[in-house]
GROMACS .gro file of C-alpha atoms in nm:
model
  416
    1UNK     CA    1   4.629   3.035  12.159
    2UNK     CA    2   4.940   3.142  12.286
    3UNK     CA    3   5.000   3.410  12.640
    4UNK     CA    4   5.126   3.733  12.540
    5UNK     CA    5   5.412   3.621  12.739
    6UNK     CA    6   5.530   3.359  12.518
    7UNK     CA    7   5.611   3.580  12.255
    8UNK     CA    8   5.912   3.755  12.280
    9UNK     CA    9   5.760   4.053  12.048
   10UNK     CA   10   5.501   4.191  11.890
   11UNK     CA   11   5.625   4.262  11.555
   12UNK     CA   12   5.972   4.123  11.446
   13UNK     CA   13   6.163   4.334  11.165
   14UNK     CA   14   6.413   4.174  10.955
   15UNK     CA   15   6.667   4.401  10.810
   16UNK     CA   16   6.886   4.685  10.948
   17UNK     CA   17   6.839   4.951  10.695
   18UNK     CA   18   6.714   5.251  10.655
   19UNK     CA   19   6.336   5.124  10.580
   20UNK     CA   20   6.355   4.856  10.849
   21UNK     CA   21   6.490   5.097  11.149
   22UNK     CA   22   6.215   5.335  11.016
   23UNK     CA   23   5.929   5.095  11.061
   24UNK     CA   24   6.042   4.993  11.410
   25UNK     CA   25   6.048   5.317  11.492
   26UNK     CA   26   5.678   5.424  11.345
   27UNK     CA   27   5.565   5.110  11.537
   28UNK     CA   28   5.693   5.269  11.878
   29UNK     CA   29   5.590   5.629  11.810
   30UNK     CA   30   5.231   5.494  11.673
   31UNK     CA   31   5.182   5.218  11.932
   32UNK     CA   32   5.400   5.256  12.231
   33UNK     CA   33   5.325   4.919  12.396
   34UNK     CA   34   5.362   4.727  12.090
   35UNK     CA   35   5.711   4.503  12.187
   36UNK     CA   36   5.996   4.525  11.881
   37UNK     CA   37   6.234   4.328  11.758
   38UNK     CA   38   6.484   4.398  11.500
   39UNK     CA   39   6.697   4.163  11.325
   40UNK     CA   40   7.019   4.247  11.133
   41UNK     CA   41   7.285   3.986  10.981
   42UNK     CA   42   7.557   4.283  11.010
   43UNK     CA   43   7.719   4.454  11.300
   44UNK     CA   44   7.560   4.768  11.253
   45UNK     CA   45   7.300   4.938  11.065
   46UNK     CA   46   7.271   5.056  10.735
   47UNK     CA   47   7.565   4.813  10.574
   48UNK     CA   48   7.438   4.799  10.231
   49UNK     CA   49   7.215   5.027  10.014
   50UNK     CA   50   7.116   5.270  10.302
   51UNK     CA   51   7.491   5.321  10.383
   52UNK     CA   52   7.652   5.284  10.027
   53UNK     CA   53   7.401   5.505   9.804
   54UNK     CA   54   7.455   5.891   9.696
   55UNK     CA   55   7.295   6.121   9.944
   56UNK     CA   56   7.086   6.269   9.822
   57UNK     CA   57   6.731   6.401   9.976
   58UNK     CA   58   6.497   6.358   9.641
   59UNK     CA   59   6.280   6.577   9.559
   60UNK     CA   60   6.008   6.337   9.384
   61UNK     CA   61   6.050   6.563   9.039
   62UNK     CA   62   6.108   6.233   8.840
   63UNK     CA   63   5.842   6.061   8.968
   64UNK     CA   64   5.462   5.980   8.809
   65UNK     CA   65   5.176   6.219   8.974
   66UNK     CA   66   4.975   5.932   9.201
   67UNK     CA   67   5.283   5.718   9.254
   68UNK     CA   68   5.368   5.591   9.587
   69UNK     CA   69   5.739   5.663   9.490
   70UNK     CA   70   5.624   6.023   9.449
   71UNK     CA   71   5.394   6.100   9.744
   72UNK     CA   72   5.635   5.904   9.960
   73UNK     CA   73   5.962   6.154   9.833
   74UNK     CA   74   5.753   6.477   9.831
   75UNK     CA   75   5.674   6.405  10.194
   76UNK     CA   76   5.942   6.222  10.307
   77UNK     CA   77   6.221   6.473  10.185
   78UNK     CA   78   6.040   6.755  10.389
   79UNK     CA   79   6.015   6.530  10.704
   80UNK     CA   80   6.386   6.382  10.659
   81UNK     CA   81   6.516   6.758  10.668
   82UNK     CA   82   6.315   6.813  10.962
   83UNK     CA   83   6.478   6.468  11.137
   84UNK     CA   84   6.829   6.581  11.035
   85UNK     CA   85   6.760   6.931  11.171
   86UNK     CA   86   6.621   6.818  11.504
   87UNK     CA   87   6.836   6.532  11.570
   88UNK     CA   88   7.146   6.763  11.463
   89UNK     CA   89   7.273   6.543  11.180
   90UNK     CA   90   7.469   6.640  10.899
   91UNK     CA   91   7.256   6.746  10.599
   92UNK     CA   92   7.213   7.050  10.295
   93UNK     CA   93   6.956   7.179  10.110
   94UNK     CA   94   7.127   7.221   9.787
   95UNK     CA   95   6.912   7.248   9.510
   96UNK     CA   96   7.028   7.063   9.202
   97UNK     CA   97   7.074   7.124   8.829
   98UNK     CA   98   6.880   6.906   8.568
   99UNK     CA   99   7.105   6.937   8.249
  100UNK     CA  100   7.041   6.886   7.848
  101UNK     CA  101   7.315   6.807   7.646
  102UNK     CA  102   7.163   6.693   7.332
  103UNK     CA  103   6.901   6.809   7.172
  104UNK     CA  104   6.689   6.478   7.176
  105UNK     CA  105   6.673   6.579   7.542
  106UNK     CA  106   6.484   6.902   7.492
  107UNK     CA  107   6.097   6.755   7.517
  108UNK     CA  108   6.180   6.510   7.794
  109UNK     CA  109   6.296   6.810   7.986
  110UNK     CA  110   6.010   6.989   7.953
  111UNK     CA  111   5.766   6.730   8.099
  112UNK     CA  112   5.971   6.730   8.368
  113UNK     CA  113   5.973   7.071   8.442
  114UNK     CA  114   5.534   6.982   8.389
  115UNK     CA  115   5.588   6.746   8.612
  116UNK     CA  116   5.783   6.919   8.911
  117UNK     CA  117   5.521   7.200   8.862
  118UNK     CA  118   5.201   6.953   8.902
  119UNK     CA  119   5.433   6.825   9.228
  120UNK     CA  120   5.390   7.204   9.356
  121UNK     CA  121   5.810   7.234   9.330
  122UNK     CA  122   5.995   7.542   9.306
  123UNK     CA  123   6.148   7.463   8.953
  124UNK     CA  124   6.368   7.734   8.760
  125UNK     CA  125   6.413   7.698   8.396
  126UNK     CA  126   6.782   7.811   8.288
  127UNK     CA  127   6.953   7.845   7.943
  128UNK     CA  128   7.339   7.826   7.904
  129UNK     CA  129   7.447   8.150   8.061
  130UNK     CA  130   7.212   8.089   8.402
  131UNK     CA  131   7.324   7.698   8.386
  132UNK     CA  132   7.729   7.914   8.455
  133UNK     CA  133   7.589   8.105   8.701
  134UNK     CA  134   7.511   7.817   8.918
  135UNK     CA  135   7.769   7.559   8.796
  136UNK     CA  136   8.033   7.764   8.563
  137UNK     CA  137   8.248   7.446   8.444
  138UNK     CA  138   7.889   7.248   8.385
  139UNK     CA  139   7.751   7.311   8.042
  140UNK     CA  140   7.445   7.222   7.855
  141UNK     CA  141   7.191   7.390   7.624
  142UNK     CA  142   6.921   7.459   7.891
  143UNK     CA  143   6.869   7.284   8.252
  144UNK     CA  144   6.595   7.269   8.517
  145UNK     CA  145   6.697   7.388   8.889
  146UNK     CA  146   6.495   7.217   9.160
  147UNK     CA  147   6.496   7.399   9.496
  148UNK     CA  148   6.436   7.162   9.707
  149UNK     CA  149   6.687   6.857   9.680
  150UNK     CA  150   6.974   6.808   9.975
  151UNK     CA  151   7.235   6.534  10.069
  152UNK     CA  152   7.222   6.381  10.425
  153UNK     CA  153   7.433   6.150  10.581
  154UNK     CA  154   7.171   5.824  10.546
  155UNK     CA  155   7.394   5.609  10.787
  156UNK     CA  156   7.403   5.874  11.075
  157UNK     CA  157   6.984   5.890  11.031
  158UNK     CA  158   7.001   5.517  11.051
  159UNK     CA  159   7.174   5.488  11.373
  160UNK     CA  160   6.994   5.768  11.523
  161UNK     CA  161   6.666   5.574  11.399
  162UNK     CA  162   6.804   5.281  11.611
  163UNK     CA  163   6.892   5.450  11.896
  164UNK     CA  164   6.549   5.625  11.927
  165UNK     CA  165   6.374   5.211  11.866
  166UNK     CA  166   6.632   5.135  12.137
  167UNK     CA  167   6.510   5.415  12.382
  168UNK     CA  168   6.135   5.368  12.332
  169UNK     CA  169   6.242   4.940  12.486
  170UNK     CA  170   6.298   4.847  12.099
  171UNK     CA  171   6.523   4.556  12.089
  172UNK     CA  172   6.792   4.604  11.770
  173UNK     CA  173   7.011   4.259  11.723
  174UNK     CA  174   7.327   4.270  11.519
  175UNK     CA  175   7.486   3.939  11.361
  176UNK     CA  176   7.184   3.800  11.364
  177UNK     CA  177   7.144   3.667  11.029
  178UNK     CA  178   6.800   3.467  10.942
  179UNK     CA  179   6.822   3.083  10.808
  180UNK     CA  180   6.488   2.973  10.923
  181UNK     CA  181   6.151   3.113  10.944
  182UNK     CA  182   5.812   2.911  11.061
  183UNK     CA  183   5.448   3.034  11.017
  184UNK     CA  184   5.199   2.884  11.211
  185UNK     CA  185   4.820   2.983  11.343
  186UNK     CA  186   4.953   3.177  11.584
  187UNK     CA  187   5.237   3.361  11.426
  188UNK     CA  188   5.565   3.306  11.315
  189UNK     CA  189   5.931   3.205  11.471
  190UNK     CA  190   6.223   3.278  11.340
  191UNK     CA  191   6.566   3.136  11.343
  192UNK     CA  192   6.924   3.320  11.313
  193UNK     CA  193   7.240   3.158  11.261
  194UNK     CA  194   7.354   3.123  11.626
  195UNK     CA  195   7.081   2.920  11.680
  196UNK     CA  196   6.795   3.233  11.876
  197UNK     CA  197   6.421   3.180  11.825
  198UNK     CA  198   6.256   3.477  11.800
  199UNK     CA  199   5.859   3.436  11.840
  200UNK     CA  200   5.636   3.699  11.695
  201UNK     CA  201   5.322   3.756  11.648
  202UNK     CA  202   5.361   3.992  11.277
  203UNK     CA  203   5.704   3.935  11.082
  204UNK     CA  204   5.804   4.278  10.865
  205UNK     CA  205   6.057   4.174  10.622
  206UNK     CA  206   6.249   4.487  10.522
  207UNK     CA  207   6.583   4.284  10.407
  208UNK     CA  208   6.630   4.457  10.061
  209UNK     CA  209   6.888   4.260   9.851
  210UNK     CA  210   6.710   3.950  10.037
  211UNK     CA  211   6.351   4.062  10.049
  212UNK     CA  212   6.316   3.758   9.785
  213UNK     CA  213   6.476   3.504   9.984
  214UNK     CA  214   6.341   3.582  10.315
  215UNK     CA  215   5.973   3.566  10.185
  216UNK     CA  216   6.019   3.224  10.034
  217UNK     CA  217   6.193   3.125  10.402
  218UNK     CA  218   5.832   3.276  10.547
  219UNK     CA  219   5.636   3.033  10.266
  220UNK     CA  220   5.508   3.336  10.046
  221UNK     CA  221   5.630   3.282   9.634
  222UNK     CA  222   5.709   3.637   9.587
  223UNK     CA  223   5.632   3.640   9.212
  224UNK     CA  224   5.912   3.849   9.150
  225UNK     CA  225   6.306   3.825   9.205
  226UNK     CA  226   6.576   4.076   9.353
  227UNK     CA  227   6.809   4.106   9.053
  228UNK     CA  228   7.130   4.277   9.173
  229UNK     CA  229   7.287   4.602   8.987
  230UNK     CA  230   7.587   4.743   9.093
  231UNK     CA  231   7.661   5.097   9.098
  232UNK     CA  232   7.989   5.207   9.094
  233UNK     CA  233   8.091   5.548   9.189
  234UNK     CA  234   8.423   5.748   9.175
  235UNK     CA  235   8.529   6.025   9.363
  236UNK     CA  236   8.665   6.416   9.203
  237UNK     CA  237   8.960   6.490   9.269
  238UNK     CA  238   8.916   6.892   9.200
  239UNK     CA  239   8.608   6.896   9.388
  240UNK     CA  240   8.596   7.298   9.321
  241UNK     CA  241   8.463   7.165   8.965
  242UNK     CA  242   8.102   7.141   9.070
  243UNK     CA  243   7.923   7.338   9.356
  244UNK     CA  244   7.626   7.098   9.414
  245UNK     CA  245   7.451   6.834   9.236
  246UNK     CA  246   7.419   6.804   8.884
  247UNK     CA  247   7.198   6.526   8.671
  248UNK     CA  248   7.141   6.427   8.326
  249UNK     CA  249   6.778   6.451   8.221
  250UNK     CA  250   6.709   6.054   8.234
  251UNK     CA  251   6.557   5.860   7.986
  252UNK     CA  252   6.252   5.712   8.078
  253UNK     CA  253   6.275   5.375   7.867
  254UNK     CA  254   6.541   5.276   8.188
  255UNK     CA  255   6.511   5.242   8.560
  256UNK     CA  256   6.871   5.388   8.651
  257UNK     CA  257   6.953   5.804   8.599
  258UNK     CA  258   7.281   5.774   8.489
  259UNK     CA  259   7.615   5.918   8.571
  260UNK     CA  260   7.596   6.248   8.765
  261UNK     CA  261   7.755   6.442   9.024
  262UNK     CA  262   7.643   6.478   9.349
  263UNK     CA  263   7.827   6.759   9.625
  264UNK     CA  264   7.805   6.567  10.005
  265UNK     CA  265   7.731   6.676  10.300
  266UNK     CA  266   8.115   6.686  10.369
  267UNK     CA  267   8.220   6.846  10.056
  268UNK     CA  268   8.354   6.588   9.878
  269UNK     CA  269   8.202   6.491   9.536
  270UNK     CA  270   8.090   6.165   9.376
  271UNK     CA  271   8.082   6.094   9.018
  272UNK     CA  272   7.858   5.861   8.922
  273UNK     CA  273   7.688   5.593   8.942
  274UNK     CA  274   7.683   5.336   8.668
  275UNK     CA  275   7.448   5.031   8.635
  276UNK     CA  276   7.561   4.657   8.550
  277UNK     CA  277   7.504   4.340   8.665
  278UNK     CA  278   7.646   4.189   8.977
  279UNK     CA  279   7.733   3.862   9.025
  280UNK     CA  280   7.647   3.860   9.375
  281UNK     CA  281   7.374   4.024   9.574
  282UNK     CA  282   7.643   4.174   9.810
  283UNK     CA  283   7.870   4.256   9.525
  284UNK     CA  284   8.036   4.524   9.516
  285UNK     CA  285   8.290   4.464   9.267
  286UNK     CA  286   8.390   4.203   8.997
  287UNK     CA  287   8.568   3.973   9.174
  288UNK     CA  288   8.286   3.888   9.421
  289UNK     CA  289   8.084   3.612   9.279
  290UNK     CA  290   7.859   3.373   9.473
  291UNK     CA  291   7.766   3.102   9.246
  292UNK     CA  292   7.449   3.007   9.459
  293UNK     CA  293   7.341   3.346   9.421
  294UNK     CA  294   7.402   3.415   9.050
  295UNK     CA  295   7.237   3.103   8.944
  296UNK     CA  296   6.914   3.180   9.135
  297UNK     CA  297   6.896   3.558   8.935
  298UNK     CA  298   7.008   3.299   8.568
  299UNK     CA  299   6.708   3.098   8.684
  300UNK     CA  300   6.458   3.348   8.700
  301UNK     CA  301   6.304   3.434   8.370
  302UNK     CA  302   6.242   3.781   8.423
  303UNK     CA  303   6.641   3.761   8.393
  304UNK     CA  304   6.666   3.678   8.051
  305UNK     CA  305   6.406   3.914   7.915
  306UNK     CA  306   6.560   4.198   8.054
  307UNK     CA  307   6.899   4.087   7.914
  308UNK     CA  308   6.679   4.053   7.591
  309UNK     CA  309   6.517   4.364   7.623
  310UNK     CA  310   6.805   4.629   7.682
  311UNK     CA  311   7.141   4.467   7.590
  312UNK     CA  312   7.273   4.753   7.403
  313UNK     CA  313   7.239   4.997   7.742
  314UNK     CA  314   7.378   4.688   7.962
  315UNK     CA  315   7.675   4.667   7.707
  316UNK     CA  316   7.723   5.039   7.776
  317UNK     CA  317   7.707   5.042   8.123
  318UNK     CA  318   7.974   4.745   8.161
  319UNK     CA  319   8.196   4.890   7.938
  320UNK     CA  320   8.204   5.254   8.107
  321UNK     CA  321   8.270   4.981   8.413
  322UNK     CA  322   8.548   4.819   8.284
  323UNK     CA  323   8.667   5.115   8.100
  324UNK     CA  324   8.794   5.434   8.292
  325UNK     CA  325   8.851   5.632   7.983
  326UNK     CA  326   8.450   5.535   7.917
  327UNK     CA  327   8.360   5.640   8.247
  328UNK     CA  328   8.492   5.984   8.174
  329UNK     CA  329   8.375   6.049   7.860
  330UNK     CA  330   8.021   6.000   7.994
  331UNK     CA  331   8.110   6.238   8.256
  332UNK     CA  332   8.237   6.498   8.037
  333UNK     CA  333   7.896   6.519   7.869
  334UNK     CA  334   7.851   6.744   8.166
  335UNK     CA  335   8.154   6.836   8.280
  336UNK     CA  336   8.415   6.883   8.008
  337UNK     CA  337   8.742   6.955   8.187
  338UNK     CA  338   8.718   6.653   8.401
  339UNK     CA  339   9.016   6.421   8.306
  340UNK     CA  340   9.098   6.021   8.420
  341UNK     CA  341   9.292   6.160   8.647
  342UNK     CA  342   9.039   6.352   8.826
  343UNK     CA  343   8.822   6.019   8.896
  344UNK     CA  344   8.949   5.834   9.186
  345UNK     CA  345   8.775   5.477   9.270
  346UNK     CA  346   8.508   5.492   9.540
  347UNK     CA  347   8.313   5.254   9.712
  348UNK     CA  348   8.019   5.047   9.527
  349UNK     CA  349   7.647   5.025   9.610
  350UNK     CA  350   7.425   4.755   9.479
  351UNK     CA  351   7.075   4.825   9.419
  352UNK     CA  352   6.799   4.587   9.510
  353UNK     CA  353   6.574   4.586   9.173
  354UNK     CA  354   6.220   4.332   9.200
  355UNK     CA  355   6.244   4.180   8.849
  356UNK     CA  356   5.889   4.013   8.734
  357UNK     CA  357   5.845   3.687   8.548
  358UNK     CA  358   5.780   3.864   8.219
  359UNK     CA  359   6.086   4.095   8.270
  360UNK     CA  360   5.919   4.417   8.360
  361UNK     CA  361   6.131   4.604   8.609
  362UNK     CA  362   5.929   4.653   8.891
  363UNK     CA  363   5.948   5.079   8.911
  364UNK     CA  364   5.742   5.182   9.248
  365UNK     CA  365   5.780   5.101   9.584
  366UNK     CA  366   5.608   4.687   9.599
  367UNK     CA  367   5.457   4.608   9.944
  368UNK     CA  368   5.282   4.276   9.980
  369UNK     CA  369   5.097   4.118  10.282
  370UNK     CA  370   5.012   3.719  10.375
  371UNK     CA  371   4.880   3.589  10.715
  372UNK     CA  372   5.101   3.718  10.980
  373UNK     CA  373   5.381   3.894  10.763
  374UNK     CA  374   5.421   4.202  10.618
  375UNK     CA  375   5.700   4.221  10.259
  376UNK     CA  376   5.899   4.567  10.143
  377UNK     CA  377   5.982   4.334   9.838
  378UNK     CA  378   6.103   4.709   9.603
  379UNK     CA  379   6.221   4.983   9.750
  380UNK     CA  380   6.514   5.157   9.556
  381UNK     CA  381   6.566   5.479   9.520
  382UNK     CA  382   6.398   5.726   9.683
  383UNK     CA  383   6.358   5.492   9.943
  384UNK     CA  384   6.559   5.628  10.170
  385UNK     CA  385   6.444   5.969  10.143
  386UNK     CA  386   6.108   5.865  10.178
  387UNK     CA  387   6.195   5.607  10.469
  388UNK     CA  388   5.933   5.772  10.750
  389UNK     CA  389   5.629   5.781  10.542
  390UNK     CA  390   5.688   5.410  10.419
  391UNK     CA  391   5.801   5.283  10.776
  392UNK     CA  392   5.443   5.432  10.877
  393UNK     CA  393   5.294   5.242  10.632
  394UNK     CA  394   5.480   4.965  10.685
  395UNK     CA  395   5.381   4.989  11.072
  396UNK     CA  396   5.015   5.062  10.986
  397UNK     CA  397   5.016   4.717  10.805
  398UNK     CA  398   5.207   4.538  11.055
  399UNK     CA  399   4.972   4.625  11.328
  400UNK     CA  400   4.676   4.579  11.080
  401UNK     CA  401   4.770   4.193  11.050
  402UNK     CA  402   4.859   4.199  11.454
  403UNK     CA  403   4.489   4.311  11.516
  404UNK     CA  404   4.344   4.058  11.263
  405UNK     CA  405   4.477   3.791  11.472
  406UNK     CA  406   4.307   3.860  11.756
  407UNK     CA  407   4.607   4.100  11.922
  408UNK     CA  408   4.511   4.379  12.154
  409UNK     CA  409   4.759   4.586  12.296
  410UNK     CA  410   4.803   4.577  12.669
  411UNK     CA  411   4.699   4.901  12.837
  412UNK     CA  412   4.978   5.114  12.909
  413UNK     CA  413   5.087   5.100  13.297
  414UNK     CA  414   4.965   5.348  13.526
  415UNK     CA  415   5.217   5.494  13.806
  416UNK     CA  416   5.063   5.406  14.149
   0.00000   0.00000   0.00000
């Protein structure tokens, strides 16, 4: 059995994110004297989805009664406000606009305004005339307005997430990408790049677009796949068109909510986004493709039978991509006057989706456990609004496993 003093920490995180700083920082909050470590291939936080997604605070309306995806938002939109507020970083409480444009849209409406009210939401029903009063150039024949939604900058809670790990003796390493990872009795080591060896006694992989990869380095078969989607997002020019955020109702046979428009914390707005393949986990636009990577999201079969499944909306979705004039049509379903010119190019996200064997798109948030590690293997959207509650759980688990394996944590040191 190893010394507590040949580890160099308790629990090692992989990933910089928003879900990754949060669980380091649950773990020193719930367990002072637990000693962690958090690894991050980038040179800063929240590089990929954290930093590159919409904004927006959730409020959990979409999601299934008993869902993690909607216990997690409903709480962890409340408690993100209350970070923002205390830690002084930029945020709104907007409310937001649920909009019909088509009939067929009517009855799915409905069950979500059911839905927000078994969620204990302050939801508004609005025909045509109150849809003006809110948004006068948005039209629609009825809409829901949901009280509670906001927009936050997600990087700035990031960083302050790692700065308050940091504080509590956290250690955060940037550039410090992971090629090697080996699981013994004892625990696990882990290998970056540069050649460190990080020994641990718990590994939490929160590494999003490689949550896949990284559990197959630990010796876990994940039984699912990270199949990459990009979103791609433009900015309005006239941002005086739209006062806050505005959504189509979304149809519940697909895992994306299609095109909105979404008022930031800084007043700009973003139209958007879309949802097609990428052909690299990290890619954020056509040109980037990584052969290694595309083959391993051909080779999985869950692949194909989404492909097989929902063609038609994929053809959709890359022609909007590769068609501005597309893109704007879809917007004007909402927002008539917008023109081409009104939609300027804005950076790309890439969403992390956990694709199954038999193609089913894996919906809620998927956390799985083996001896001495601890997988986020789906977390999209709300993730990041419901960050704290999941990085407790996350931490709960982690120190779960720690215990199992024999670890006590040192008493705390007394002054003399």
């Amino acid at each position: 059995m190893m010394t507590h003093a040949a580890y160099d920490c308790d629990v090692l995180v992989i990933g910089g994110g928003i879900v990754g700083l949060s669980a380091a920082y649950a773990l020193t909050r719930t367990a002072p004297v637990t000693r962690v470590t958090v690894l991050e291939k980038e040179d800063a936080p929240a590089r990929h989805q954290t930093g590159r997604n919409s904004g927006v605070i959730h409020s959990g309306i979409y999601y299934p009664p008993g869902s993690l995806k909607a216990r997690y938002a409903l709480r962890g939109g409340a408690e993100l406000i209350d970070f923002c507020r205390e830690h002084s970083l930029a945020h709104a409480v907007t409310g937001k606009l649920i909009v019909a444009t088509d009939r067929a849209e009517l009855p799915r409406l409905h069950t979500l305004v059911q839905r927000g009210r078994e969620h204990g939401l302050p939801v508004r029903e609005l025909g045509p005339a109150q849809i003006a009063e809110y948004e006068p150039k948005v039209r629609g024949l009825a809409a829901i307005r949901v009280g509670t939604t906001g927009v936050c900058d997600f990087r700035a809670v990031a960083g302050r997430l790692a700065d308050e790990v940091r504080g509590a003796g956290g250690v955060i390493r940037f550039g410090a990408e992971v090629t090697a990872i080996d699981r013994r009795p004892w625990g696990v080591a882990v290998r970056t790049a540069d050649g460190l060896v990080v020994r641990a006694r718990v590994l939490v992989n929160c590494a999003g677009l490689h949550s896949d990869r990284i559990a197959r380095l630990a010796g876990d078969e994940p039984g699912m796949r990270i199949v990459p989607f990009r979103g791609e997002y433009y900015e309005l020019a006239r941002p005086e068109l739209v006062r806050g955020l505005v959504y189509p109702v979304p149809d519940p046979a697909f895992p994306f909510l299609g095109v909105h428009l979404t008022r930031g914390f800084d007043g700009s707005v973003h139209v958007g986004p879309n949802a097609v393949p990428a052909t690299a986990r990290e890619g954020y636009g056509w040109p980037v493709v990584r052969p290694r990577e595309l083959m391993d999201t051909l080779s999985w079969p869950g692949a194909w039978r989404i492909a097989g499944r929902h063609w038609r909306y994929g053809a959709g979705e890359v022609h909007r991509s590769l068609s501005k004039r597309a893109f704007t049509e879809a917007v004007r379903r909402l927002l008539p006057e917008v023109t081409e010119d009104d939609l300027r190019p804005s950076p790309a996200g890439v969403r992390a989706q956990a694709v199954l064997r038999d193609g089913t798109l894996v919906d809620d948030f998927l956390i799985r456990e083996a001896p001495h590690t601890v997988h986020v293997l789906n977390a999209p959207s709300p993730a990041a609004t419901a960050s704290l509650p999941i990085g407790r759980e996350v931490a709960r688990r982690a120190l779960l496993r720690a215990r199992a394996a024999g670890w006590r944590p040192p008493a705390p040191a007394t002054a003399s």
